[in-house]
Amino acid sequence: MSKDKQSEVPMTVHEATYNLLRRLGLTTIFGNPGSTEQPFLKNFPKDFQYVLGLQEASAVAMADGFAQGTKKPVLVNLHSGAGTGNGMCNIMTAFQNKTPLIITAGQQTREMILGDPYLTNRDETLLPRPWVKWAYQPVRAQDVPGAIIRAYATAVQPPAGPVYVSIPLDDWDQPALGDAVVRTVSARYSPDPERLTLFAERIKKSKNPVLVYGPEIERAGGWEAGIKFAERLKAPVYISPLTDRASFPQTHPQFRGMVPIAIGPLSKKLKGHDLIIVIGAQVFRYYPFIAGDYLPQGAELLQVTNDPWDAAAAVAGDSLLSDARLALEAFIDAVPAVTSRPAPTGVHVAPKLPSPATNPLTALEAFAALSELRPKDAILVNETASNFADLIQFWPIEKADTYYTFASGGLGWGLPAAVGVGLAEKKTGTGRPVVAVIGDGAFQYSIQSVYTAVQNKLKVVFIVPCNGEYAILKEFAVLEKTPNVPALDLPGLDVISAAKGFGCATVHAKTTQDIKEAFAAALKADGPTLIAIPIARQERPLVPPVD
Ligand SMILES: Cc1ncc(C[n+]2csc(CCOP(=O)(O)OP(=O)(O)O)c2C)c(N)n1
Ligand SMILES: [Mg+2]
């Protein structure tokens, strides 16, 4: 065929879509391939990277970690209904994390779908709902690139989140209408000025306000603005219950910890404040039901969120719809620095440890040893249910973008998300080490992501505190008065052998000395290391009493 003739060959949907993905910067694709995706993945271009997850739960959460680490939307490619089903828990988590993921899934050949062939994604837009912002299957092949640009525009607008496009496998070779029209949309919006003024007036009038900061602050790049506003207001700062990002330095003298995760204890904790200012969070992300007042007597509540759903679902107070950073900056301008009261003080002090160390170590002792070698720039990924409070005592978060956990409570996110964050560090060249502290139960859910960390030689250290049980569920059983629940003990779990099976370096660290040696070596290694630490079983109250 002559050159001229070649140029007359119409562009295919495949070509138009890859051109579009390039222009949108979606050149890293997370997925697990199947027959319905192969026509999309054929002749995979050299300027794209395919990151293989050996199961879709891992592929989705790795993409989530990567998107959060790079602060950009990411493409995930799943295998029809089957792959979507496997990925579902982490799609739900990505939705609640407000992570923009453009999920595409293969679909059977259009011509056959009516007859329900093998691997048909039946009612394809139903399966991912309600945990995607939009689910669509183009009505004709030519609409595939247009559907992807619409999906992109939906995913990145606030509140960001996953979207889903199902694509029949015979669409890719069809002639395209040409290159897709690339559009841009806003990823944040500023507050209504009148309402902002009303809120600022109420803040100015307050005698004893308290700030509750949530994950939207950090996502919006509002870390510095959050500090500045808190310092001007001279108010104590808490982080919102079960927050998935840190949003405020935990060693700051105004920092007071996380508010309790239940109704009664939360209002008890905030007693005495006349105004509760919640920025970038739900009101509130409660967990167990412990009855009580939603707000302490005499207190009012103001909420700033970029999510109309969260504004509507708030159990108390008034809401202002806004990007958290833009609202904080507006408050800094509108509320003069307080001079009538001193700033609250109190510096974070790590708890005292028993001497000599216990055998097996307590989680607190293990984390204390680990923290002695904490690299200044390390990123922490947390999925350690019952030991998180101990972890944060010795690993307070001090900088933006160095702490990640899930917003949903669906286990199996932390391990692959840490791999995704590690990939982001590698890709962007920042190269910060990722330390993922994952319970021995939680470790089992998306275990195959260890393989991706090994294959990509990521600087990720998996720390697994091994208590051989679902400790937090035992704590729950006490709170809920549900004795004799089966299956809360996990005898015979061997996380070392499991990680070895994926080619991961492993260490069994029983003493504080073992931990330090293993961690030092892991930080120098050219790939991931798993450090399994046997820890003592402890039963603590799920919700510590508030005095
Ligand atoms: C997908 C999923 N399945 C089940 C649960 C219920 N669940 C919550 S915590 C937990 C146990 C966690 O155990 P582990 O990771 O060992 O932490 P530990 O409580 O021992 O510190 C389970 C099974 C969940 N949250 N998510
Ligand atoms: Mg456990």
Short mmCIF file of C-alpha atoms in Angstrom, two decimals, residues 439-441 443-444 447 450 464 466-469 490-502 506-508 530-534:
data_model
loop_
_atom_site.label_atom_id
_atom_site.label_comp_id
_atom_site.label_asym_id
_atom_site.label_seq_id
_atom_site.Cartn_x
_atom_site.Cartn_y
_atom_site.Cartn_z
CA GLY A 439 -2.46 -6.66 60.16
CA ASP A 440 -1.88 -10.39 59.71
CA GLY A 441 -5.58 -10.78 58.91
CA PHE A 443 -2.62 -9.06 54.76
CA GLN A 444 -4.57 -11.98 53.29
CA ILE A 447 -1.96 -10.67 48.96
CA VAL A 450 3.30 -8.34 46.79
CA VAL A 464 3.04 -7.28 59.57
CA CYS A 466 1.31 -11.01 63.79
CA ASN A 467 -1.13 -11.67 66.63
CA GLY A 468 -2.72 -14.67 64.92
CA GLU A 469 -6.20 -13.27 65.36
CA LEU A 490 -6.16 -17.45 62.87
CA PRO A 491 -3.92 -20.41 63.77
CA GLY A 492 -1.23 -21.48 61.33
CA LEU A 493 -1.00 -18.28 59.31
CA ASP A 494 2.43 -17.92 57.73
CA VAL A 495 2.85 -14.55 56.06
CA ILE A 496 6.55 -15.20 55.46
CA SER A 497 5.96 -18.25 53.27
CA ALA A 498 3.16 -16.46 51.46
CA ALA A 499 5.38 -13.47 50.63
CA LYS A 500 8.26 -15.78 49.64
CA GLY A 501 5.95 -17.38 47.11
CA PHE A 502 5.81 -14.04 45.32
CA THR A 506 11.31 -11.67 54.20
CA VAL A 507 12.47 -11.39 57.80
CA HIS A 508 10.97 -12.84 60.96
CA LEU A 530 8.26 -8.16 54.40
CA ILE A 531 9.01 -8.00 58.10
CA ALA A 532 6.77 -10.27 60.17
CA ILE A 533 6.73 -9.37 63.86
CA PRO A 534 5.06 -11.74 66.32
#
